[in-house]
PDB file of C-alpha atoms in Angstrom:
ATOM      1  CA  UNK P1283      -6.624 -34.620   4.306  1.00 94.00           C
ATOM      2  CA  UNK P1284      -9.568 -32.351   3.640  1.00 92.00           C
ATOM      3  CA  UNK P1285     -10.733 -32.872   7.787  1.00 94.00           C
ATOM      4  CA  UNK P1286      -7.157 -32.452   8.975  1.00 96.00           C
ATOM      5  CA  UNK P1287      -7.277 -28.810   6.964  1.00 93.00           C
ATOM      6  CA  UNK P1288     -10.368 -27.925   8.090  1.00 93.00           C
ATOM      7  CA  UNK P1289      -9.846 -29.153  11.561  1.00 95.00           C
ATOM      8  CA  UNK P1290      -6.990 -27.000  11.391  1.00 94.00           C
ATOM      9  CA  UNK P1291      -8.896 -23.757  10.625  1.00 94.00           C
ATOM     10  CA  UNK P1292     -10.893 -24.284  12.834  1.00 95.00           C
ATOM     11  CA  UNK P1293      -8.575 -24.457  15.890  1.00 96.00           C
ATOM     12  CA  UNK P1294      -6.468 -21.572  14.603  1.00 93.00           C
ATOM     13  CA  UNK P1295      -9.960 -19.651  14.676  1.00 95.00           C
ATOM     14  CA  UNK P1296     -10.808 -20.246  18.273  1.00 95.00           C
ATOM     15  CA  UNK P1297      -6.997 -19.341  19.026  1.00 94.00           C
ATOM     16  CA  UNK P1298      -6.614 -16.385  17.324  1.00 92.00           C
ATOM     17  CA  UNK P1299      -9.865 -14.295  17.492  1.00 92.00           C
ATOM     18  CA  UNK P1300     -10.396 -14.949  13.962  1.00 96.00           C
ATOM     19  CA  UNK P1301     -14.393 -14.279  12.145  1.00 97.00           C
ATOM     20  CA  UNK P1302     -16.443 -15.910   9.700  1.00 97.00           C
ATOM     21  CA  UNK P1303     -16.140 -13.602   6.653  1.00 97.00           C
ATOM     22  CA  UNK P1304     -19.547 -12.624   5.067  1.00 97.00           C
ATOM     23  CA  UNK P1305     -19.842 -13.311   0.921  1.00 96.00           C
ATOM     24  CA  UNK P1306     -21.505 -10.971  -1.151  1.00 95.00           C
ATOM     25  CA  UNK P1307     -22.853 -10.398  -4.224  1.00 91.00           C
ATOM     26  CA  UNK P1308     -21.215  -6.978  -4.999  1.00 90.00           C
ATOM     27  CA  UNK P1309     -17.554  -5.749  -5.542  1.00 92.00           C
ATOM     28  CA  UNK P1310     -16.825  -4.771  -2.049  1.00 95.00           C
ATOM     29  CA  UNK P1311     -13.938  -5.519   0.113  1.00 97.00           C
ATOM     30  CA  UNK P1312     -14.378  -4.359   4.021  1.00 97.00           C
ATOM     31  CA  UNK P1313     -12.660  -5.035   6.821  1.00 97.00           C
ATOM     32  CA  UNK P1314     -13.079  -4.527  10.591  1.00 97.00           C
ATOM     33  CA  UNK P1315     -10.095  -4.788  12.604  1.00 97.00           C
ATOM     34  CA  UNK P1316      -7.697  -6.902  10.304  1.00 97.00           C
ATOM     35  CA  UNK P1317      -4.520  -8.484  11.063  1.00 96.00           C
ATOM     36  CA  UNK P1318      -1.741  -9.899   9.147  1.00 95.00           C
ATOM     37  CA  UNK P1319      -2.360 -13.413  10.004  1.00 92.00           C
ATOM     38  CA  UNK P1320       1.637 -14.238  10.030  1.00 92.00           C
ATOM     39  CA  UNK P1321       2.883 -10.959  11.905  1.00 91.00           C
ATOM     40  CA  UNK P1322       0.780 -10.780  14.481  1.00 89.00           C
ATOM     41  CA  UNK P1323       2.259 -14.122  15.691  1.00 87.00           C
ATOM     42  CA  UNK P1324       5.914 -13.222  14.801  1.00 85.00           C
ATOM     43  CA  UNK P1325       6.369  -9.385  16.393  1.00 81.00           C
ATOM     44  CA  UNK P1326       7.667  -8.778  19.919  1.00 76.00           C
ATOM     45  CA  UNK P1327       4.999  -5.700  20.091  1.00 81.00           C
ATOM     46  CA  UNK P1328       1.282  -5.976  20.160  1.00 87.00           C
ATOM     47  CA  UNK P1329       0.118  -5.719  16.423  1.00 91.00           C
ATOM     48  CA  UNK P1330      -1.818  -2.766  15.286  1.00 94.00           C
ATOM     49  CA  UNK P1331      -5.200  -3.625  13.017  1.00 96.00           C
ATOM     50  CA  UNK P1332      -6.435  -1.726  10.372  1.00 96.00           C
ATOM     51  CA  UNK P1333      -9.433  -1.205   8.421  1.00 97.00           C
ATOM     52  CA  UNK P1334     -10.327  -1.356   4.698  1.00 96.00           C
ATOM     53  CA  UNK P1335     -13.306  -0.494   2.651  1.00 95.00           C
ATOM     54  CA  UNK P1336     -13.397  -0.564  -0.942  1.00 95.00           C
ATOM     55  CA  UNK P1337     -16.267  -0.755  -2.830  1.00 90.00           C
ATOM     56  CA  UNK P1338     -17.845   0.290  -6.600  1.00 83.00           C
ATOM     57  CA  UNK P1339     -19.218   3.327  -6.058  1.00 79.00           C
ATOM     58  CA  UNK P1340     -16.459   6.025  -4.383  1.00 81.00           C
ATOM     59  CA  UNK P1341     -13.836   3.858  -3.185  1.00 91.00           C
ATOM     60  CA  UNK P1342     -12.974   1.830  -6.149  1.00 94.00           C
ATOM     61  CA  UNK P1343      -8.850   2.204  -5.513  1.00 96.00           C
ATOM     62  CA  UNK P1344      -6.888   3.083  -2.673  1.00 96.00           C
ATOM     63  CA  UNK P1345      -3.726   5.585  -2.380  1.00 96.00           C
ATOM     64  CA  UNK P1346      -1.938   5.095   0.684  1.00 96.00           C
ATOM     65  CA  UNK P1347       1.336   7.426   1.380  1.00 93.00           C
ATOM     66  CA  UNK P1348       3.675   7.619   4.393  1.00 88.00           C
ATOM     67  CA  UNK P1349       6.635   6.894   5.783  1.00 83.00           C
ATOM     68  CA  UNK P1350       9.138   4.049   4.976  1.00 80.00           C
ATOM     69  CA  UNK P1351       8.993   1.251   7.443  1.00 80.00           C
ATOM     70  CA  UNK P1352       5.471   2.754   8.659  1.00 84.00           C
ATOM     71  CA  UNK P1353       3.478  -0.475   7.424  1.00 89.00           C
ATOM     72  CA  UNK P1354       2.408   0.373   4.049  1.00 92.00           C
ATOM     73  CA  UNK P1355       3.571  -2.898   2.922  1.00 92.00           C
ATOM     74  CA  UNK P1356       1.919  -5.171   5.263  1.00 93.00           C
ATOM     75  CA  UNK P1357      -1.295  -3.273   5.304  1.00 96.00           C
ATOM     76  CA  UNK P1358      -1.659  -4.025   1.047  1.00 96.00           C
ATOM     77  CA  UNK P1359      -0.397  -8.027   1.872  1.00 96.00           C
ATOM     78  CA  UNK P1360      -2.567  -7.936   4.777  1.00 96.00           C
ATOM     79  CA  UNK P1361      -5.806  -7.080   2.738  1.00 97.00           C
ATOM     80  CA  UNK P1362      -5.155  -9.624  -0.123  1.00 97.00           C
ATOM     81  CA  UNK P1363      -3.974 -12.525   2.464  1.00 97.00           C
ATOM     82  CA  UNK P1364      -7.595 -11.997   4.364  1.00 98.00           C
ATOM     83  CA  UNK P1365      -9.289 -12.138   0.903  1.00 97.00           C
ATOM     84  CA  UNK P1366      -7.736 -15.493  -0.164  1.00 97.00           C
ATOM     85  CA  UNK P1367      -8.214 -17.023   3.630  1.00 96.00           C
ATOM     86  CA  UNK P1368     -11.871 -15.864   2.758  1.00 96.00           C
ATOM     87  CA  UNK P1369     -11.991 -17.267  -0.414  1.00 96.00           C
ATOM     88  CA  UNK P1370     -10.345 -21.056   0.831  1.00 93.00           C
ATOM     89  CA  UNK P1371     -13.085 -21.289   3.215  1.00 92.00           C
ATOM     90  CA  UNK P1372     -10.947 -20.074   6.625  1.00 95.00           C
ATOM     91  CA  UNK P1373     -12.107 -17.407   9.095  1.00 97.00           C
ATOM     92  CA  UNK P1374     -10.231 -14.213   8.858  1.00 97.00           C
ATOM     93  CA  UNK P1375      -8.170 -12.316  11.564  1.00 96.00           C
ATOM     94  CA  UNK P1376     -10.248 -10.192  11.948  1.00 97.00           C
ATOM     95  CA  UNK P1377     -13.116  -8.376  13.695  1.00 97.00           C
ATOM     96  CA  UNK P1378     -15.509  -8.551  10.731  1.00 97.00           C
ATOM     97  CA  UNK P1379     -15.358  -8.805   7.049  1.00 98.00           C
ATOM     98  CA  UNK P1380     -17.502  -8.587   3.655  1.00 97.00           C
ATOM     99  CA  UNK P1381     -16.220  -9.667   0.617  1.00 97.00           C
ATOM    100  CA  UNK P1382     -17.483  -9.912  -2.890  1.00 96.00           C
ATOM    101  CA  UNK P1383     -15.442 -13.050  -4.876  1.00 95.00           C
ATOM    102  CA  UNK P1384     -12.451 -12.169  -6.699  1.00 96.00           C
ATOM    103  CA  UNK P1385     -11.940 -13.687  -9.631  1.00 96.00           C
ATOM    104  CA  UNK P1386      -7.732 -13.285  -9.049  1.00 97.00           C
ATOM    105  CA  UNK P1387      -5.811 -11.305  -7.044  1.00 97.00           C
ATOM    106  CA  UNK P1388      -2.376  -9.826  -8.728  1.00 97.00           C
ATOM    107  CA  UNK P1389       0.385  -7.877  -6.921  1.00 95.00           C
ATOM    108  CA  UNK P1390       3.048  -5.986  -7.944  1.00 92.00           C
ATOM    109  CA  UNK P1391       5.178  -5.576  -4.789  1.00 88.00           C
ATOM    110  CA  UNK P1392       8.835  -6.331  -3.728  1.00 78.00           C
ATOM    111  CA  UNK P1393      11.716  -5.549  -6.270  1.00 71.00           C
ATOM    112  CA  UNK P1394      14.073  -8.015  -7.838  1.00 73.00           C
ATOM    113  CA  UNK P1395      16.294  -8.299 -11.214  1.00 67.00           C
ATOM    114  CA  UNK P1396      15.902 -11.553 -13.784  1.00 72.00           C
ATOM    115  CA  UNK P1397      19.777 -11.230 -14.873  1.00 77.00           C
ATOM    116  CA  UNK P1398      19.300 -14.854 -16.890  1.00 70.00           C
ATOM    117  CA  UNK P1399      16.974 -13.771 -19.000  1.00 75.00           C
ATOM    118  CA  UNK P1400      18.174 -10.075 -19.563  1.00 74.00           C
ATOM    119  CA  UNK P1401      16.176  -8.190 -17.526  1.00 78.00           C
ATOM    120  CA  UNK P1402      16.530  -5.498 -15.159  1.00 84.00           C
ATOM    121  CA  UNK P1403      14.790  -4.654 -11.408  1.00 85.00           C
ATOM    122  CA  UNK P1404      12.716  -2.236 -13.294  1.00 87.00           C
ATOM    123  CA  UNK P1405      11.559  -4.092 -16.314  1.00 89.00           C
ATOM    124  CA  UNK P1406      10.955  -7.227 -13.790  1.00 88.00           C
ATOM    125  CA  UNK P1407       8.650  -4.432 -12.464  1.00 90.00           C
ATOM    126  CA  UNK P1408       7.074  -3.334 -16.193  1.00 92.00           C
ATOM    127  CA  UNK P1409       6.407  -6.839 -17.141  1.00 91.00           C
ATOM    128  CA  UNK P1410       4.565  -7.655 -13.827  1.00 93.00           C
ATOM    129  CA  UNK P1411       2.694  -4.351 -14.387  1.00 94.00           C
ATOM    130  CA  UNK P1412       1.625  -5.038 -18.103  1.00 96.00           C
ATOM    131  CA  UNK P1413       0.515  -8.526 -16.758  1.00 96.00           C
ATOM    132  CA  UNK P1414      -1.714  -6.598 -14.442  1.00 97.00           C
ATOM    133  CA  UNK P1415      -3.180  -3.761 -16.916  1.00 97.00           C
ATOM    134  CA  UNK P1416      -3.774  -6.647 -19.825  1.00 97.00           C
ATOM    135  CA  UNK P1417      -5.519  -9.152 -17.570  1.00 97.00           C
ATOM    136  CA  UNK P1418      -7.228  -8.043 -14.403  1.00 97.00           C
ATOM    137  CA  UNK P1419     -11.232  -7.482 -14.588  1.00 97.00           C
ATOM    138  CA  UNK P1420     -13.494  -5.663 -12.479  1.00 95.00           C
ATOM    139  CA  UNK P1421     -13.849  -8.556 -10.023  1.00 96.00           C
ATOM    140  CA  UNK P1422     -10.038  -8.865  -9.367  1.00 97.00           C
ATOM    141  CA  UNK P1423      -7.887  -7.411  -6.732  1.00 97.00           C
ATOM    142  CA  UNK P1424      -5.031  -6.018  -7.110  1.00 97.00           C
ATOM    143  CA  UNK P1425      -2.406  -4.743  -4.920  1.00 97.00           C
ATOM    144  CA  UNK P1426       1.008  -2.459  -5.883  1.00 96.00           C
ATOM    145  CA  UNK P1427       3.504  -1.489  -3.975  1.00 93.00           C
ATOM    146  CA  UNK P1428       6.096   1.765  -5.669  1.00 88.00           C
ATOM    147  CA  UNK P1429       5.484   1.879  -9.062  1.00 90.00           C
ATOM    148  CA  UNK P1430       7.725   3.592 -10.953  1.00 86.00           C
ATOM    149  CA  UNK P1431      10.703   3.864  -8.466  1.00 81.00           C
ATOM    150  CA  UNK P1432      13.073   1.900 -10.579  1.00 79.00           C
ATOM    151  CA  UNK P1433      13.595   4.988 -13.196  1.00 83.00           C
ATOM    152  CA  UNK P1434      13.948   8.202 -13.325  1.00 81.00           C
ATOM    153  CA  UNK P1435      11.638  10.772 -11.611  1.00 81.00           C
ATOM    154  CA  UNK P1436       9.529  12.157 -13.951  1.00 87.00           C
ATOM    155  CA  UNK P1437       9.338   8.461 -16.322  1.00 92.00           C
ATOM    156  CA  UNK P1438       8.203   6.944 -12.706  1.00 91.00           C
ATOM    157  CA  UNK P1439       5.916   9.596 -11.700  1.00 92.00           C
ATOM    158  CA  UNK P1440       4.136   9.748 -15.300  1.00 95.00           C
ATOM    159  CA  UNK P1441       4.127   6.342 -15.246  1.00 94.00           C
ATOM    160  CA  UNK P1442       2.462   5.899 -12.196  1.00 94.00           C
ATOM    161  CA  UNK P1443      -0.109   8.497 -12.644  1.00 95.00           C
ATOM    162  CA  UNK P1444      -1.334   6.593 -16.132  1.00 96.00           C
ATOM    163  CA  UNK P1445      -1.550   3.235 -14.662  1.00 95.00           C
ATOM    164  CA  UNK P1446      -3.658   4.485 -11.856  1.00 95.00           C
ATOM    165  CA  UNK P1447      -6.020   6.460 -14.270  1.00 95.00           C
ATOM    166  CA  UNK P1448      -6.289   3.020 -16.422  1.00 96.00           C
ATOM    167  CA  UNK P1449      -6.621   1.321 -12.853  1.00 96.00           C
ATOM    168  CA  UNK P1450      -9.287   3.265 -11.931  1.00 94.00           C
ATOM    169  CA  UNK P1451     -11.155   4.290 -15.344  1.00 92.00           C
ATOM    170  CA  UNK P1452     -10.869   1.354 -17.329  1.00 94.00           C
ATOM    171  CA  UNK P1453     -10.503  -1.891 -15.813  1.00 95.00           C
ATOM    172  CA  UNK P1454     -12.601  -0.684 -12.735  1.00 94.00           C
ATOM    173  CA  UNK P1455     -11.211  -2.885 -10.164  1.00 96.00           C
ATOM    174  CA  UNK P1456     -10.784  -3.137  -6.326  1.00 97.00           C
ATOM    175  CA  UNK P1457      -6.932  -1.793  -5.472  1.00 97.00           C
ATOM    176  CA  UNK P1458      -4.787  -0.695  -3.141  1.00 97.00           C
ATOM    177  CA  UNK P1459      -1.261   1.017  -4.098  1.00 97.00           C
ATOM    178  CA  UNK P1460       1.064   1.848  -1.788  1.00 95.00           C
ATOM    179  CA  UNK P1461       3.424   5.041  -3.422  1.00 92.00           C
ATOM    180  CA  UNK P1462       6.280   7.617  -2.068  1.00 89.00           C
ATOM    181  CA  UNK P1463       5.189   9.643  -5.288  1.00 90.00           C
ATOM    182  CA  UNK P1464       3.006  12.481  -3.824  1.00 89.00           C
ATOM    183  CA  UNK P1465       2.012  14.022  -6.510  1.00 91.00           C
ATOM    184  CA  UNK P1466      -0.602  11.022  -7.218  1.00 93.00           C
ATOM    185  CA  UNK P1467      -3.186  12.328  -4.143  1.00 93.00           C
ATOM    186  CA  UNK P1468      -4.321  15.147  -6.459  1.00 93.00           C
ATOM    187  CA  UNK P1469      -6.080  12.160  -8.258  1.00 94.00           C
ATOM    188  CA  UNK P1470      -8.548  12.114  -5.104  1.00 93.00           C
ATOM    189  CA  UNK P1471     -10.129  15.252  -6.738  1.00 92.00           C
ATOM    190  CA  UNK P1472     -10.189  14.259 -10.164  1.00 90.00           C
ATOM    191  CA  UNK P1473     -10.936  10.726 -10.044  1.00 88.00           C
ATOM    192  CA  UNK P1474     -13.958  10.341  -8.162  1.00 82.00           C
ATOM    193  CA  UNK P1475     -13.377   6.699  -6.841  1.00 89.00           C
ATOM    194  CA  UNK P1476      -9.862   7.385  -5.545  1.00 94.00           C
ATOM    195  CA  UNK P1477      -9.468   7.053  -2.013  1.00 94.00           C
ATOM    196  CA  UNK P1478      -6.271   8.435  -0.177  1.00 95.00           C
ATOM    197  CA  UNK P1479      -5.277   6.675   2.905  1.00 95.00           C
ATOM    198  CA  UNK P1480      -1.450   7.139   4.790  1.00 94.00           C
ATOM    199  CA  UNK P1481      -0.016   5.796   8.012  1.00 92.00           C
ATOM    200  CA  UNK P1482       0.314   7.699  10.603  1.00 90.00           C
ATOM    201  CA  UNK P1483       3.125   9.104  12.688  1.00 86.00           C
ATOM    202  CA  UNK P1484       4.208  11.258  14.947  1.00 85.00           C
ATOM    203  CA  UNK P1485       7.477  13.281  15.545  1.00 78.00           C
ATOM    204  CA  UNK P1486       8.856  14.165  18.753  1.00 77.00           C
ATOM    205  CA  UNK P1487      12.341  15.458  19.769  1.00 72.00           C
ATOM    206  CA  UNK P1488      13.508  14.868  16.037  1.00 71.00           C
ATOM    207  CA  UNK P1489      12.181  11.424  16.010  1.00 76.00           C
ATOM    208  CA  UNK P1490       9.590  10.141  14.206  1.00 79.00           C
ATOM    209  CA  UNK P1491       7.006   7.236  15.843  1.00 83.00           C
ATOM    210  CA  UNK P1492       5.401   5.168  13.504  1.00 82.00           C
ATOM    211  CA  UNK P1493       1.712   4.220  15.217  1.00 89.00           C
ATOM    212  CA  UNK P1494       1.114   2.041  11.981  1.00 90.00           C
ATOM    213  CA  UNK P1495      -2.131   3.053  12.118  1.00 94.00           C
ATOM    214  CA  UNK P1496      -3.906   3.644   8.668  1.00 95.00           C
ATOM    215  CA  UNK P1497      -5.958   6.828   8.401  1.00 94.00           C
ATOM    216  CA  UNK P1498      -7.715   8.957   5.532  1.00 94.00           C
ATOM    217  CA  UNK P1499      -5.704  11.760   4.091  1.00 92.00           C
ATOM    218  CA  UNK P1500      -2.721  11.978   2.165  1.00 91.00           C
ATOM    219  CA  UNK P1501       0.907  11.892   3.772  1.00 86.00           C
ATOM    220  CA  UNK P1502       3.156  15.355   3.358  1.00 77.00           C
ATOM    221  CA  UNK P1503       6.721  13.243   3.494  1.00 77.00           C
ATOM    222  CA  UNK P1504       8.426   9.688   3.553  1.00 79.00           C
ATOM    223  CA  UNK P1505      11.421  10.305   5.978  1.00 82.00           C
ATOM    224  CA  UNK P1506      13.467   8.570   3.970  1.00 86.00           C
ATOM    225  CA  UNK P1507      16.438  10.376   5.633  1.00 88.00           C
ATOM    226  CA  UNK P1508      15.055   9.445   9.282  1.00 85.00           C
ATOM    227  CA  UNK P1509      15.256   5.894   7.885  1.00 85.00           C
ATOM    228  CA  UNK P1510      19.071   5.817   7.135  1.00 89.00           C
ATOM    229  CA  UNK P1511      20.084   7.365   9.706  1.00 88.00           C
ATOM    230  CA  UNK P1512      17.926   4.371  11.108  1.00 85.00           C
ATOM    231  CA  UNK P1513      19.900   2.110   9.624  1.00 88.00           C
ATOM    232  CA  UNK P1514      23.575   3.384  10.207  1.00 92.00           C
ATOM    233  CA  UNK P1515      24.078   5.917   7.791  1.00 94.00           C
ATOM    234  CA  UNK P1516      27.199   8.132   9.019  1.00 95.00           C
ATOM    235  CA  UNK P1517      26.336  11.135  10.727  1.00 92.00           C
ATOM    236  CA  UNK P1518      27.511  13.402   8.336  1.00 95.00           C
ATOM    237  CA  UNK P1519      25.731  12.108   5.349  1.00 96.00           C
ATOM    238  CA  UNK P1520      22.825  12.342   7.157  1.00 92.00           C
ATOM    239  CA  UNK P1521      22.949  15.837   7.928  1.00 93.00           C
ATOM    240  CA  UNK P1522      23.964  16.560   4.416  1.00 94.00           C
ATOM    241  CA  UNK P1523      21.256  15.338   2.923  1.00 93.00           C
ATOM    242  CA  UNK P1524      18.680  17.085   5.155  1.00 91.00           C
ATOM    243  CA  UNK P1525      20.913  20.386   3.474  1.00 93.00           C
ATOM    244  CA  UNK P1526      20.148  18.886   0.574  1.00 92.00           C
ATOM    245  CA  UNK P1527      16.421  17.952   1.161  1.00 89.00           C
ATOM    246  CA  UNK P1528      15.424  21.430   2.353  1.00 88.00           C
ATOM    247  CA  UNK P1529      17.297  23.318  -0.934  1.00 88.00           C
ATOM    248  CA  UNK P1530      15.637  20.949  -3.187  1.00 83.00           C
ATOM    249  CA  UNK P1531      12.102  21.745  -1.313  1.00 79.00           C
ATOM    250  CA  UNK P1532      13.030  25.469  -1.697  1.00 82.00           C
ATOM    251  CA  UNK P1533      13.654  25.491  -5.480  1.00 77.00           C
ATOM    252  CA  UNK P1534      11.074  22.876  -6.554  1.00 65.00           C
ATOM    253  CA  UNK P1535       8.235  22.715  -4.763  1.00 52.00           C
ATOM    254  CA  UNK P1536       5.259  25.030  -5.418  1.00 50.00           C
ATOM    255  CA  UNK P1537       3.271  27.401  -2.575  1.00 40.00           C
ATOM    256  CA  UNK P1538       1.478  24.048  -1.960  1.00 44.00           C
ATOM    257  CA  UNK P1539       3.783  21.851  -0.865  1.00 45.00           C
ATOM    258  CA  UNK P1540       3.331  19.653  -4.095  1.00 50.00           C
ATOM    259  CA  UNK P1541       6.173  18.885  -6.875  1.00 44.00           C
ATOM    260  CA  UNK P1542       5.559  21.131 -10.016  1.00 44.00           C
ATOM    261  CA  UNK P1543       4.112  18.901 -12.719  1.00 42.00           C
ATOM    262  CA  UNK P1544       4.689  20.149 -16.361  1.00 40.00           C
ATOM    263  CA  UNK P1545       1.166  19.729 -17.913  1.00 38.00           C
ATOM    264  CA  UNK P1546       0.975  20.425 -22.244  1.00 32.00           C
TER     265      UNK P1546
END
């Protein structure tokens, strides 16, 4: 059995283009070229790789903003996949790739409700999260997807903000969270190993092209409306909430384009 898996590997790396990942000593995590080792078989279009590079000194925990449906997701699943195909002895899809062992890799992604036991989508979310903050080390890796979306604005968004300070400050470790909650790139210049990353797009004609493409910088919206009307949203709901959208923008958003955070 131990042959036929590794004889398997091994075909599925002459296949696919896939490297021989390179150990390390230190907490580092980079990636040339990387690929979702399940999508890039599965999708009608060509796949679009993506680079990652987190390491001790300044790039300890990635922030990655953009649109919905832009690849956020699969770029976080993507990254901890390629470090457990690292880890099991498999080449990577990939182009190149360092990696320093991680002792576990936790994720907080998806959202579901545990109605047997009593428990909400959001406290599903909590107790995953608490998991996370009471147990990962400085080795670990850790990926999150939306924090804090499952209450209301402000609880999510001060939420959020704490468990990436702890993220970052305290336990120390390699991590990339995926957010809609803007507000958290200002941690970029107070937190000196933040990193913020966001997929980019491109509108043209009222239409928005995702490249999935991940870039350094920090994302100005979500197009969350673009995305229902995506989906079949009636016209007219639609338009109303863009009404909506741009009075909200008018009356609470500050000269720079951020959400006004109370601070005591």
């Amino acid at each position: 059995s131990t042959v036929d898996v590794l004889a398997g590997m091994a075909k599925l790396a002459i296949e696919r283009r896939h490297c021989r990942p390179e150990i390390v000593e230190g907490p580092v995590l980079e990636i040339v070229e990387g690929r979702h080792p399940v999508l890039e078989q599965n999708l009608t279009q060509q796949f679009v790789p993506n680079d990652c590079a987190l390491n001790e000194a300044d790039q300890r925990l990635m922030l990655i903003t953009g649109p919905n449906m832009a690849g956020k997701s699969t770029y976080i699943r993507q990254v901890a996949l390629l470090a457990l195909l690292a880890q099991t002895g498999s080449f990577v899809p990939a182009k190149s790739m360092r990696l320093g062992l991680v002792d576990r890799i936790f994720s907080r992604v998806g959202g579901a409700d545990e109605i047997a036991k009593g428990h909400s989508t959001f406290m599903v979310e909590m107790v995953e999260t608490a998991n996370i903050l009471n147990n990962a080390t400085a080795r670990s890796l850790v990926i999150l997807d939306e924090i804090g979306r499952g209450t209301s604005t402000y609880d999510g968004l001060s939420l959020a903000w704490a468990i990436t300070e702890h993220i970052a400050g305290a336990i120390r470790c390699r991590t990339l969270f995926a957010t809609h909650y803007h507000e958290l790139t200002d941690l970029e210049d107070s937190l000196g190993q933040v990193k913020n990353l966001n997929v980019a797009v491109r509108e043209w004609q009222d239409e928005v092209v995702f490249l999935h493409k991940i870039i350094e910088g920090a994302a100005d919206k979500s197009y969350g409306i673009h995305v229902a009307r995506l989906a079949g949203v009636p016209r007219e709901v639609v338009e109303r909430a863009k009404d909506i959208l741009a009075q909200l923008e008018e009356e609470h958003l500050d000269a720079e384009g951020h959400a006004k955070i109370a601070h005591r």
